[in-house]
Amino acid sequence: KAHRTILRRSTQNVCLRSTIWAAASVLCSVVTAVNPAPTSTQSCSSSSMAVPLYPLVDKWRQSHDSWLLRFALPPGRKYLGNDPSLPTCISVHHNSSFDEDDKPLKKSYSPVSHPAAEGIFDLLVKSYRPQPGGGVGDAICNLQPGQHLVGKLKSERMVHGSPIISKRWDRIGLVAGGTGVAPLVQIIRIILDDPTDNTEIYMLSINRYEKDILMRDELDKLAKDHPDQFFVKYSLTGENVPKEWDGYTGRGSVDMAQQALPPPSAEDGTQSTMIFVCGTDGFRDMWAGPVARAPPKSDGSKGPKIQGPLLGVLKDAGYDASDVFKY
């Protein structure tokens, strides 16, 4: 299975987790990491802090501005999440030099490793140029082995009322824009790793140029290993697409959706479909409409995100709002 390959590849590194954690206590005082100066709630002692530290084990360049980074879990923690069968997401905290209020920036990342991966998790991160209100991705990508990530596990993502993914629908469609592929890869791993799950998966990965397609080798291998269950297509949006390119072109259209994705759920309930859309706000809005937000909470903080009405390409292609989930 795909995640077993990852686990085999990381065996030697995971065996060194205790050593890495012992060194992390020293490194915290001498290296610059995502949080260069831990606060009282983000000290070098993982047992006494509110936001855990995750030492970087290794990293691999994926494109000119993207990295795959492997982090070790704190001692005594087997999985990143509470349930190894459910997708996970981590909120990364970063103290930006641009932030005059000295409040850490936060950005959410979904691992591309299987939730059942033991002792480690992998993040696919794109490095954007640091600017006011940003810089988390750049800080993560510039970490070196032994330096740490400061992050907090987020609550389970509810998909139309439940966090469960496996064996819930007959067909799943995945529409990814750039690094939006990350949370969708985790869904793929969960389903394909379970021999009792026969859910068909149709993926559409949309990128500017062919060199920008992230995790393409892995996706193609999964399609080859599961020819009757996992199907992947690509589309390029940049100028001067090579003549030999045999995929789609453009950011999306009704024709593309109808060709690359499974059909909407059957009205008689015999075949169910769920389409997941993940990418930039503009990409998601074009495909399925914006994500809305519930009214503010009683303490004045922002209300939770809600799916909002289905719009865009998927609505025009005949899908119902109950067939679509927007990240």
Short mmCIF file of N, CA and C in Angstrom, two decimals, residues 8 10 14 18 31 39 53 66 82-83 92 100 114 129 139-140 159 168 194 208 228 244 248 268-269 272 283 318:
data_model
loop_
_atom_site.label_atom_id
_atom_site.label_comp_id
_atom_site.label_asym_id
_atom_site.label_seq_id
_atom_site.Cartn_x
_atom_site.Cartn_y
_atom_site.Cartn_z
N ARG A 8 7.96 2.46 5.27
CA ARG A 8 9.22 1.74 5.10
C ARG A 8 10.35 2.72 4.85
N SER A 10 10.65 5.59 5.93
CA SER A 10 10.96 6.41 7.10
C SER A 10 11.43 5.61 8.30
N VAL A 14 12.51 7.26 11.81
CA VAL A 14 11.64 7.18 12.97
C VAL A 14 12.37 6.54 14.15
N SER A 18 13.77 9.51 19.21
CA SER A 18 14.17 9.85 20.58
C SER A 18 15.42 10.72 20.57
N VAL A 31 18.71 27.65 17.26
CA VAL A 31 18.36 27.69 15.85
C VAL A 31 17.09 28.50 15.65
N THR A 39 7.40 31.02 23.41
CA THR A 39 6.86 31.74 24.54
C THR A 39 6.66 30.79 25.70
N LEU A 53 5.56 20.74 19.81
CA LEU A 53 6.66 20.88 18.86
C LEU A 53 6.82 19.59 18.09
N SER A 66 8.13 24.26 -3.78
CA SER A 66 7.36 23.39 -2.89
C SER A 66 8.24 22.28 -2.33
N ASN A 82 -6.49 11.58 16.56
CA ASN A 82 -7.05 10.72 17.60
C ASN A 82 -7.61 9.42 17.02
N ASP A 83 -7.96 9.43 15.74
CA ASP A 83 -8.51 8.25 15.07
C ASP A 83 -7.74 8.06 13.77
N VAL A 92 -0.56 25.39 11.99
CA VAL A 92 0.84 25.75 12.25
C VAL A 92 0.90 27.18 12.75
N GLU A 100 3.21 43.40 14.10
CA GLU A 100 3.50 44.39 15.13
C GLU A 100 2.86 44.03 16.46
N HIS A 114 -0.67 8.99 5.36
CA HIS A 114 -1.86 8.30 5.86
C HIS A 114 -2.03 8.64 7.34
N ARG A 129 6.53 34.12 -0.91
CA ARG A 129 7.40 35.19 -0.43
C ARG A 129 6.79 35.82 0.81
N ALA A 139 8.48 29.91 6.09
CA ALA A 139 9.17 29.51 7.31
C ALA A 139 9.27 27.99 7.42
N ILE A 140 8.20 27.29 7.06
CA ILE A 140 8.22 25.82 7.13
C ILE A 140 9.23 25.26 6.13
N VAL A 159 -17.79 16.52 7.22
CA VAL A 159 -18.20 16.54 5.81
C VAL A 159 -19.67 16.19 5.75
N ARG A 168 -18.29 5.49 2.53
CA ARG A 168 -19.45 6.35 2.75
C ARG A 168 -20.20 6.65 1.46
N ASP A 194 -7.64 0.45 2.38
CA ASP A 194 -8.63 -0.47 2.96
C ASP A 194 -9.12 -1.44 1.88
N ARG A 208 -0.66 25.22 -13.35
CA ARG A 208 -0.31 26.15 -14.41
C ARG A 208 0.53 25.48 -15.50
N ASP A 228 -8.67 -0.19 -11.48
CA ASP A 228 -10.13 -0.28 -11.53
C ASP A 228 -10.80 0.56 -10.46
N GLU A 244 2.60 18.10 -27.32
CA GLU A 244 2.52 16.69 -26.95
C GLU A 244 1.68 16.46 -25.68
N TYR A 248 -6.00 17.85 -20.19
CA TYR A 248 -6.91 18.97 -20.44
C TYR A 248 -6.14 20.29 -20.38
N ASP A 268 -32.53 8.12 -7.45
CA ASP A 268 -33.19 7.02 -6.74
C ASP A 268 -32.35 6.48 -5.58
N GLY A 269 -31.18 7.10 -5.36
CA GLY A 269 -30.35 6.69 -4.23
C GLY A 269 -29.50 5.46 -4.44
N SER A 272 -24.23 6.87 -5.00
CA SER A 272 -23.95 8.15 -4.34
C SER A 272 -22.59 8.69 -4.77
N PHE A 283 -10.05 29.66 -7.02
CA PHE A 283 -10.23 28.36 -7.68
C PHE A 283 -11.49 27.66 -7.16
N GLY A 318 -24.62 20.01 -13.13
CA GLY A 318 -25.75 19.20 -12.67
C GLY A 318 -25.64 18.61 -11.29
#
